[in-house]
mmCIF file with all atom_site columns, C-alpha atoms and ligand atoms in Angstrom:
data_model
loop_
_atom_site.group_PDB
_atom_site.id
_atom_site.type_symbol
_atom_site.label_atom_id
_atom_site.label_alt_id
_atom_site.label_comp_id
_atom_site.label_asym_id
_atom_site.label_entity_id
_atom_site.label_seq_id
_atom_site.pdbx_PDB_ins_code
_atom_site.Cartn_x
_atom_site.Cartn_y
_atom_site.Cartn_z
_atom_site.occupancy
_atom_site.B_iso_or_equiv
_atom_site.pdbx_formal_charge
_atom_site.auth_seq_id
_atom_site.auth_comp_id
_atom_site.auth_asym_id
_atom_site.auth_atom_id
_atom_site.pdbx_PDB_model_num
ATOM   1   C CA . UNK A 1 1   ? -1.145  -18.269 -13.430 1.00 47.00 ? 1   UNK A CA 1
ATOM   2   C CA . UNK A 1 2   ? -3.861  -15.650 -13.701 1.00 55.00 ? 2   UNK A CA 1
ATOM   3   C CA . UNK A 1 3   ? -2.770  -12.806 -15.971 1.00 74.00 ? 3   UNK A CA 1
ATOM   4   C CA . UNK A 1 4   ? -6.066  -10.959 -15.901 1.00 88.00 ? 4   UNK A CA 1
ATOM   5   C CA . UNK A 1 5   ? -7.938  -9.762  -12.862 1.00 92.00 ? 5   UNK A CA 1
ATOM   6   C CA . UNK A 1 6   ? -11.606 -10.642 -12.523 1.00 93.00 ? 6   UNK A CA 1
ATOM   7   C CA . UNK A 1 7   ? -13.334 -8.187  -10.222 1.00 94.00 ? 7   UNK A CA 1
ATOM   8   C CA . UNK A 1 8   ? -17.115 -8.050  -10.478 1.00 93.00 ? 8   UNK A CA 1
ATOM   9   C CA . UNK A 1 9   ? -18.431 -7.308  -6.962  1.00 94.00 ? 9   UNK A CA 1
ATOM   10  C CA . UNK A 1 10  ? -20.034 -3.988  -6.079  1.00 92.00 ? 10  UNK A CA 1
ATOM   11  C CA . UNK A 1 11  ? -18.900 -3.438  -2.522  1.00 94.00 ? 11  UNK A CA 1
ATOM   12  C CA . UNK A 1 12  ? -15.341 -2.690  -1.549  1.00 95.00 ? 12  UNK A CA 1
ATOM   13  C CA . UNK A 1 13  ? -15.140 -5.572  0.944   1.00 96.00 ? 13  UNK A CA 1
ATOM   14  C CA . UNK A 1 14  ? -16.409 -8.000  -1.694  1.00 97.00 ? 14  UNK A CA 1
ATOM   15  C CA . UNK A 1 15  ? -13.952 -6.643  -4.263  1.00 97.00 ? 15  UNK A CA 1
ATOM   16  C CA . UNK A 1 16  ? -11.096 -7.229  -1.830  1.00 98.00 ? 16  UNK A CA 1
ATOM   17  C CA . UNK A 1 17  ? -12.444 -10.758 -1.235  1.00 97.00 ? 17  UNK A CA 1
ATOM   18  C CA . UNK A 1 18  ? -12.220 -11.366 -4.981  1.00 97.00 ? 18  UNK A CA 1
ATOM   19  C CA . UNK A 1 19  ? -8.846  -9.687  -5.361  1.00 97.00 ? 19  UNK A CA 1
ATOM   20  C CA . UNK A 1 20  ? -6.771  -11.222 -2.557  1.00 98.00 ? 20  UNK A CA 1
ATOM   21  C CA . UNK A 1 21  ? -6.902  -14.851 -3.792  1.00 97.00 ? 21  UNK A CA 1
ATOM   22  C CA . UNK A 1 22  ? -5.949  -13.628 -7.268  1.00 96.00 ? 22  UNK A CA 1
ATOM   23  C CA . UNK A 1 23  ? -2.899  -11.797 -5.893  1.00 97.00 ? 23  UNK A CA 1
ATOM   24  C CA . UNK A 1 24  ? -2.056  -14.939 -3.937  1.00 97.00 ? 24  UNK A CA 1
ATOM   25  C CA . UNK A 1 25  ? -2.282  -17.069 -7.102  1.00 95.00 ? 25  UNK A CA 1
ATOM   26  C CA . UNK A 1 26  ? -0.153  -14.578 -8.994  1.00 94.00 ? 26  UNK A CA 1
ATOM   27  C CA . UNK A 1 27  ? 2.575   -14.331 -6.361  1.00 95.00 ? 27  UNK A CA 1
ATOM   28  C CA . UNK A 1 28  ? 2.864   -17.779 -4.805  1.00 94.00 ? 28  UNK A CA 1
ATOM   29  C CA . UNK A 1 29  ? 4.470   -19.173 -7.973  1.00 93.00 ? 29  UNK A CA 1
ATOM   30  C CA . UNK A 1 30  ? 6.971   -16.291 -8.204  1.00 96.00 ? 30  UNK A CA 1
ATOM   31  C CA . UNK A 1 31  ? 9.998   -16.102 -5.889  1.00 96.00 ? 31  UNK A CA 1
ATOM   32  C CA . UNK A 1 32  ? 11.126  -12.611 -6.908  1.00 98.00 ? 32  UNK A CA 1
ATOM   33  C CA . UNK A 1 33  ? 10.271  -9.869  -4.405  1.00 98.00 ? 33  UNK A CA 1
ATOM   34  C CA . UNK A 1 34  ? 10.256  -6.991  -6.894  1.00 98.00 ? 34  UNK A CA 1
ATOM   35  C CA . UNK A 1 35  ? 7.970   -8.856  -9.286  1.00 98.00 ? 35  UNK A CA 1
ATOM   36  C CA . UNK A 1 36  ? 5.477   -9.607  -6.521  1.00 98.00 ? 36  UNK A CA 1
ATOM   37  C CA . UNK A 1 37  ? 5.461   -6.075  -5.078  1.00 98.00 ? 37  UNK A CA 1
ATOM   38  C CA . UNK A 1 38  ? 5.058   -4.645  -8.585  1.00 98.00 ? 38  UNK A CA 1
ATOM   39  C CA . UNK A 1 39  ? 2.100   -6.852  -9.474  1.00 97.00 ? 39  UNK A CA 1
ATOM   40  C CA . UNK A 1 40  ? 0.467   -6.200  -6.097  1.00 98.00 ? 40  UNK A CA 1
ATOM   41  C CA . UNK A 1 41  ? 0.673   -2.437  -6.592  1.00 98.00 ? 41  UNK A CA 1
ATOM   42  C CA . UNK A 1 42  ? -0.720  -2.810  -10.123 1.00 97.00 ? 42  UNK A CA 1
ATOM   43  C CA . UNK A 1 43  ? -3.534  -5.131  -9.005  1.00 97.00 ? 43  UNK A CA 1
ATOM   44  C CA . UNK A 1 44  ? -4.666  -2.770  -6.229  1.00 98.00 ? 44  UNK A CA 1
ATOM   45  C CA . UNK A 1 45  ? -4.688  0.211   -8.538  1.00 97.00 ? 45  UNK A CA 1
ATOM   46  C CA . UNK A 1 46  ? -6.458  -1.719  -11.287 1.00 95.00 ? 46  UNK A CA 1
ATOM   47  C CA . UNK A 1 47  ? -9.134  -3.079  -8.936  1.00 96.00 ? 47  UNK A CA 1
ATOM   48  C CA . UNK A 1 48  ? -9.914  0.172   -7.118  1.00 96.00 ? 48  UNK A CA 1
ATOM   49  C CA . UNK A 1 49  ? -8.589  3.019   -9.259  1.00 96.00 ? 49  UNK A CA 1
ATOM   50  C CA . UNK A 1 50  ? -6.575  4.487   -6.403  1.00 97.00 ? 50  UNK A CA 1
ATOM   51  C CA . UNK A 1 51  ? -4.534  7.595   -7.194  1.00 97.00 ? 51  UNK A CA 1
ATOM   52  C CA . UNK A 1 52  ? -1.213  6.078   -6.052  1.00 98.00 ? 52  UNK A CA 1
ATOM   53  C CA . UNK A 1 53  ? -0.292  2.629   -4.758  1.00 98.00 ? 53  UNK A CA 1
ATOM   54  C CA . UNK A 1 54  ? 3.224   1.587   -3.882  1.00 98.00 ? 54  UNK A CA 1
ATOM   55  C CA . UNK A 1 55  ? 5.793   0.187   -1.529  1.00 98.00 ? 55  UNK A CA 1
ATOM   56  C CA . UNK A 1 56  ? 8.582   1.832   0.407   1.00 98.00 ? 56  UNK A CA 1
ATOM   57  C CA . UNK A 1 57  ? 11.315  -0.569  1.545   1.00 98.00 ? 57  UNK A CA 1
ATOM   58  C CA . UNK A 1 58  ? 13.289  -0.217  4.783   1.00 98.00 ? 58  UNK A CA 1
ATOM   59  C CA . UNK A 1 59  ? 16.935  0.391   3.853   1.00 98.00 ? 59  UNK A CA 1
ATOM   60  C CA . UNK A 1 60  ? 19.135  1.381   6.797   1.00 97.00 ? 60  UNK A CA 1
ATOM   61  C CA . UNK A 1 61  ? 17.548  4.346   8.567   1.00 95.00 ? 61  UNK A CA 1
ATOM   62  C CA . UNK A 1 62  ? 15.290  5.316   5.649   1.00 98.00 ? 62  UNK A CA 1
ATOM   63  C CA . UNK A 1 63  ? 12.381  4.103   3.579   1.00 98.00 ? 63  UNK A CA 1
ATOM   64  C CA . UNK A 1 64  ? 13.298  3.965   -0.102  1.00 98.00 ? 64  UNK A CA 1
ATOM   65  C CA . UNK A 1 65  ? 10.732  4.001   -2.906  1.00 98.00 ? 65  UNK A CA 1
ATOM   66  C CA . UNK A 1 66  ? 9.993   0.560   -4.328  1.00 98.00 ? 66  UNK A CA 1
ATOM   67  C CA . UNK A 1 67  ? 7.543   -0.732  -6.957  1.00 98.00 ? 67  UNK A CA 1
ATOM   68  C CA . UNK A 1 68  ? 4.559   1.565   -7.387  1.00 98.00 ? 68  UNK A CA 1
ATOM   69  C CA . UNK A 1 69  ? 1.764   2.632   -9.716  1.00 98.00 ? 69  UNK A CA 1
ATOM   70  C CA . UNK A 1 70  ? 0.920   6.288   -10.166 1.00 97.00 ? 70  UNK A CA 1
ATOM   71  C CA . UNK A 1 71  ? 2.681   9.605   -10.531 1.00 96.00 ? 71  UNK A CA 1
ATOM   72  C CA . UNK A 1 72  ? 6.356   9.942   -9.583  1.00 96.00 ? 72  UNK A CA 1
ATOM   73  C CA . UNK A 1 73  ? 6.883   10.158  -5.827  1.00 96.00 ? 73  UNK A CA 1
ATOM   74  C CA . UNK A 1 74  ? 9.347   11.087  -3.080  1.00 95.00 ? 74  UNK A CA 1
ATOM   75  C CA . UNK A 1 75  ? 12.172  8.563   -3.061  1.00 97.00 ? 75  UNK A CA 1
ATOM   76  C CA . UNK A 1 76  ? 13.361  8.609   0.569   1.00 98.00 ? 76  UNK A CA 1
ATOM   77  C CA . UNK A 1 77  ? 11.491  9.025   3.859   1.00 98.00 ? 77  UNK A CA 1
ATOM   78  C CA . UNK A 1 78  ? 13.106  9.039   7.289   1.00 97.00 ? 78  UNK A CA 1
ATOM   79  C CA . UNK A 1 79  ? 11.803  6.990   10.204  1.00 97.00 ? 79  UNK A CA 1
ATOM   80  C CA . UNK A 1 80  ? 9.001   8.804   12.013  1.00 97.00 ? 80  UNK A CA 1
ATOM   81  C CA . UNK A 1 81  ? 8.467   11.291  9.158   1.00 96.00 ? 81  UNK A CA 1
ATOM   82  C CA . UNK A 1 82  ? 5.157   11.588  7.336   1.00 97.00 ? 82  UNK A CA 1
ATOM   83  C CA . UNK A 1 83  ? 2.497   8.916   7.292   1.00 98.00 ? 83  UNK A CA 1
ATOM   84  C CA . UNK A 1 84  ? 4.869   6.239   5.942   1.00 98.00 ? 84  UNK A CA 1
ATOM   85  C CA . UNK A 1 85  ? 7.616   6.975   8.454   1.00 98.00 ? 85  UNK A CA 1
ATOM   86  C CA . UNK A 1 86  ? 5.069   6.974   11.295  1.00 98.00 ? 86  UNK A CA 1
ATOM   87  C CA . UNK A 1 87  ? 3.711   3.583   10.211  1.00 98.00 ? 87  UNK A CA 1
ATOM   88  C CA . UNK A 1 88  ? 7.276   2.259   10.196  1.00 98.00 ? 88  UNK A CA 1
ATOM   89  C CA . UNK A 1 89  ? 8.244   3.791   13.559  1.00 98.00 ? 89  UNK A CA 1
ATOM   90  C CA . UNK A 1 90  ? 5.058   2.602   15.285  1.00 98.00 ? 90  UNK A CA 1
ATOM   91  C CA . UNK A 1 91  ? 4.749   -0.717  13.344  1.00 98.00 ? 91  UNK A CA 1
ATOM   92  C CA . UNK A 1 92  ? 1.046   -0.147  12.770  1.00 98.00 ? 92  UNK A CA 1
ATOM   93  C CA . UNK A 1 93  ? -1.436  0.815   10.113  1.00 98.00 ? 93  UNK A CA 1
ATOM   94  C CA . UNK A 1 94  ? -2.003  4.562   9.848   1.00 98.00 ? 94  UNK A CA 1
ATOM   95  C CA . UNK A 1 95  ? -5.286  5.680   8.288   1.00 98.00 ? 95  UNK A CA 1
ATOM   96  C CA . UNK A 1 96  ? -5.504  9.359   7.376   1.00 98.00 ? 96  UNK A CA 1
ATOM   97  C CA . UNK A 1 97  ? -8.961  10.613  6.294   1.00 98.00 ? 97  UNK A CA 1
ATOM   98  C CA . UNK A 1 98  ? -7.617  14.075  5.425   1.00 97.00 ? 98  UNK A CA 1
ATOM   99  C CA . UNK A 1 99  ? -3.886  14.444  4.779   1.00 97.00 ? 99  UNK A CA 1
ATOM   100 C CA . UNK A 1 100 ? -4.004  18.157  5.628   1.00 95.00 ? 100 UNK A CA 1
ATOM   101 C CA . UNK A 1 101 ? -4.975  17.205  9.181   1.00 95.00 ? 101 UNK A CA 1
ATOM   102 C CA . UNK A 1 102 ? -1.977  14.875  9.631   1.00 94.00 ? 102 UNK A CA 1
ATOM   103 C CA . UNK A 1 103 ? 0.973   16.740  11.163  1.00 90.00 ? 103 UNK A CA 1
ATOM   104 C CA . UNK A 1 104 ? 4.085   16.139  9.084   1.00 89.00 ? 104 UNK A CA 1
ATOM   105 C CA . UNK A 1 105 ? 2.314   14.595  6.112   1.00 90.00 ? 105 UNK A CA 1
ATOM   106 C CA . UNK A 1 106 ? 4.701   14.472  3.149   1.00 90.00 ? 106 UNK A CA 1
ATOM   107 C CA . UNK A 1 107 ? 2.876   15.796  0.093   1.00 90.00 ? 107 UNK A CA 1
ATOM   108 C CA . UNK A 1 108 ? 4.388   14.009  -2.890  1.00 86.00 ? 108 UNK A CA 1
ATOM   109 C CA . UNK A 1 109 ? 1.357   15.253  -4.819  1.00 87.00 ? 109 UNK A CA 1
ATOM   110 C CA . UNK A 1 110 ? -1.149  17.953  -3.957  1.00 89.00 ? 110 UNK A CA 1
ATOM   111 C CA . UNK A 1 111 ? -3.826  15.708  -5.508  1.00 92.00 ? 111 UNK A CA 1
ATOM   112 C CA . UNK A 1 112 ? -3.520  13.204  -2.672  1.00 93.00 ? 112 UNK A CA 1
ATOM   113 C CA . UNK A 1 113 ? -6.347  13.819  -0.152  1.00 96.00 ? 113 UNK A CA 1
ATOM   114 C CA . UNK A 1 114 ? -6.531  10.689  2.005   1.00 98.00 ? 114 UNK A CA 1
ATOM   115 C CA . UNK A 1 115 ? -4.115  7.874   2.658   1.00 98.00 ? 115 UNK A CA 1
ATOM   116 C CA . UNK A 1 116 ? -3.589  4.519   4.334   1.00 98.00 ? 116 UNK A CA 1
ATOM   117 C CA . UNK A 1 117 ? -0.190  3.040   5.147   1.00 98.00 ? 117 UNK A CA 1
ATOM   118 C CA . UNK A 1 118 ? 0.194   -0.588  6.242   1.00 98.00 ? 118 UNK A CA 1
ATOM   119 C CA . UNK A 1 119 ? 3.500   -2.029  7.463   1.00 98.00 ? 119 UNK A CA 1
ATOM   120 C CA . UNK A 1 120 ? 4.939   -5.360  6.325   1.00 98.00 ? 120 UNK A CA 1
ATOM   121 C CA . UNK A 1 121 ? 6.375   -7.211  9.318   1.00 98.00 ? 121 UNK A CA 1
ATOM   122 C CA . UNK A 1 122 ? 8.995   -9.938  9.106   1.00 97.00 ? 122 UNK A CA 1
ATOM   123 C CA . UNK A 1 123 ? 10.088  -11.623 12.340  1.00 95.00 ? 123 UNK A CA 1
ATOM   124 C CA . UNK A 1 124 ? 8.638   -8.703  14.301  1.00 93.00 ? 124 UNK A CA 1
ATOM   125 C CA . UNK A 1 125 ? 10.455  -5.968  12.344  1.00 97.00 ? 125 UNK A CA 1
ATOM   126 C CA . UNK A 1 126 ? 9.025   -3.645  9.709   1.00 98.00 ? 126 UNK A CA 1
ATOM   127 C CA . UNK A 1 127 ? 10.683  -4.430  6.361   1.00 98.00 ? 127 UNK A CA 1
ATOM   128 C CA . UNK A 1 128 ? 8.467   -2.279  4.116   1.00 98.00 ? 128 UNK A CA 1
ATOM   129 C CA . UNK A 1 129 ? 5.249   -0.285  4.050   1.00 98.00 ? 129 UNK A CA 1
ATOM   130 C CA . UNK A 1 130 ? 2.398   -0.274  1.568   1.00 99.00 ? 130 UNK A CA 1
ATOM   131 C CA . UNK A 1 131 ? 1.165   3.259   0.867   1.00 98.00 ? 131 UNK A CA 1
ATOM   132 C CA . UNK A 1 132 ? -2.197  3.821   -0.823  1.00 98.00 ? 132 UNK A CA 1
ATOM   133 C CA . UNK A 1 133 ? -3.272  7.368   -1.675  1.00 98.00 ? 133 UNK A CA 1
ATOM   134 C CA . UNK A 1 134 ? -6.652  8.608   -2.873  1.00 98.00 ? 134 UNK A CA 1
ATOM   135 C CA . UNK A 1 135 ? -7.567  11.861  -4.564  1.00 97.00 ? 135 UNK A CA 1
ATOM   136 C CA . UNK A 1 136 ? -10.811 11.829  -2.533  1.00 97.00 ? 136 UNK A CA 1
ATOM   137 C CA . UNK A 1 137 ? -11.143 12.814  1.106   1.00 97.00 ? 137 UNK A CA 1
ATOM   138 C CA . UNK A 1 138 ? -12.032 10.058  3.584   1.00 98.00 ? 138 UNK A CA 1
ATOM   139 C CA . UNK A 1 139 ? -11.672 7.281   1.008   1.00 98.00 ? 139 UNK A CA 1
ATOM   140 C CA . UNK A 1 140 ? -10.369 4.556   3.351   1.00 98.00 ? 140 UNK A CA 1
ATOM   141 C CA . UNK A 1 141 ? -12.125 2.721   6.167   1.00 98.00 ? 141 UNK A CA 1
ATOM   142 C CA . UNK A 1 142 ? -12.034 -0.427  8.250   1.00 97.00 ? 142 UNK A CA 1
ATOM   143 C CA . UNK A 1 143 ? -12.634 -2.631  5.169   1.00 97.00 ? 143 UNK A CA 1
ATOM   144 C CA . UNK A 1 144 ? -9.443  -1.296  3.543   1.00 98.00 ? 144 UNK A CA 1
ATOM   145 C CA . UNK A 1 145 ? -7.508  -1.680  6.790   1.00 98.00 ? 145 UNK A CA 1
ATOM   146 C CA . UNK A 1 146 ? -8.572  -5.303  7.313   1.00 98.00 ? 146 UNK A CA 1
ATOM   147 C CA . UNK A 1 147 ? -7.987  -6.380  3.707   1.00 98.00 ? 147 UNK A CA 1
ATOM   148 C CA . UNK A 1 148 ? -4.687  -4.551  3.257   1.00 98.00 ? 148 UNK A CA 1
ATOM   149 C CA . UNK A 1 149 ? -3.367  -5.889  6.573   1.00 98.00 ? 149 UNK A CA 1
ATOM   150 C CA . UNK A 1 150 ? -4.316  -9.396  5.425   1.00 98.00 ? 150 UNK A CA 1
ATOM   151 C CA . UNK A 1 151 ? -2.543  -8.735  2.129   1.00 98.00 ? 151 UNK A CA 1
ATOM   152 C CA . UNK A 1 152 ? 0.604   -7.515  3.917   1.00 98.00 ? 152 UNK A CA 1
ATOM   153 C CA . UNK A 1 153 ? 0.681   -10.722 6.006   1.00 98.00 ? 153 UNK A CA 1
ATOM   154 C CA . UNK A 1 154 ? 0.783   -12.516 2.646   1.00 98.00 ? 154 UNK A CA 1
ATOM   155 C CA . UNK A 1 155 ? 3.467   -10.093 1.416   1.00 98.00 ? 155 UNK A CA 1
ATOM   156 C CA . UNK A 1 156 ? 5.751   -10.744 4.392   1.00 98.00 ? 156 UNK A CA 1
ATOM   157 C CA . UNK A 1 157 ? 6.425   -14.221 2.976   1.00 97.00 ? 157 UNK A CA 1
ATOM   158 C CA . UNK A 1 158 ? 8.031   -12.608 -0.086  1.00 97.00 ? 158 UNK A CA 1
ATOM   159 C CA . UNK A 1 159 ? 10.797  -10.971 1.974   1.00 97.00 ? 159 UNK A CA 1
HETATM 160 N N1 . SME B 2 .   ? 2.343   10.967  1.836   1.00 89.57 ? 201 SME B N1 1
HETATM 161 C C1 . SME B 2 .   ? 3.353   10.034  2.252   1.00 89.57 ? 201 SME B C1 1
HETATM 162 C C2 . SME B 2 .   ? 4.567   10.092  1.356   1.00 89.57 ? 201 SME B C2 1
HETATM 163 C C3 . SME B 2 .   ? 4.533   9.135   0.232   1.00 89.57 ? 201 SME B C3 1
HETATM 164 S S1 . SME B 2 .   ? 3.600   9.638   -1.056  1.00 89.57 ? 201 SME B S1 1
HETATM 165 O O1 . SME B 2 .   ? 2.237   9.939   -0.659  1.00 89.57 ? 201 SME B O1 1
HETATM 166 C C4 . SME B 2 .   ? 3.615   8.527   -2.298  1.00 89.57 ? 201 SME B C4 1
HETATM 167 C C5 . SME B 2 .   ? 3.747   10.298  3.690   1.00 89.57 ? 201 SME B C5 1
HETATM 168 O O2 . SME B 2 .   ? 3.330   11.288  4.290   1.00 89.57 ? 201 SME B O2 1
HETATM 169 O O3 . SME B 2 .   ? 4.486   9.482   4.236   1.00 89.57 ? 201 SME B O3 1
#
């Protein structure tokens, strides 16, 4: 099992291409959901230096904070609220170049400037969302969307 990450590429797409197989190697030998979500959040933050990376898990009619890396965050988000709750309600990735332009954005930290939220789908239902926040405006693009969606397909097998 890899216990160190090896990320050497310069471009973001190439760094994701290096990272995803390493997360796969790290998680496919581990049956515990919390362990795999925790290492995935850590790996993404380590590889890209994002401000905040974490999971919210669907529990009843709310999202509840799960494993994350970064400053403390809001613990519960209702369906349809904020970027995370919108991703859950609409079962789609939500990419927000400027959080101040997103109606209803939940500001866990005023340092968060842009954000991408990707749902994890299991048998057609959202079971969790991955939330990645940056302290830079417009920090996420199609490369992040593609790679993180691919990663969340992998993650759905952990649920
Ligand atoms: N900004 C998110 C809330 C979660 S924190 O950013 C960690 C939202 O609007 O759903």
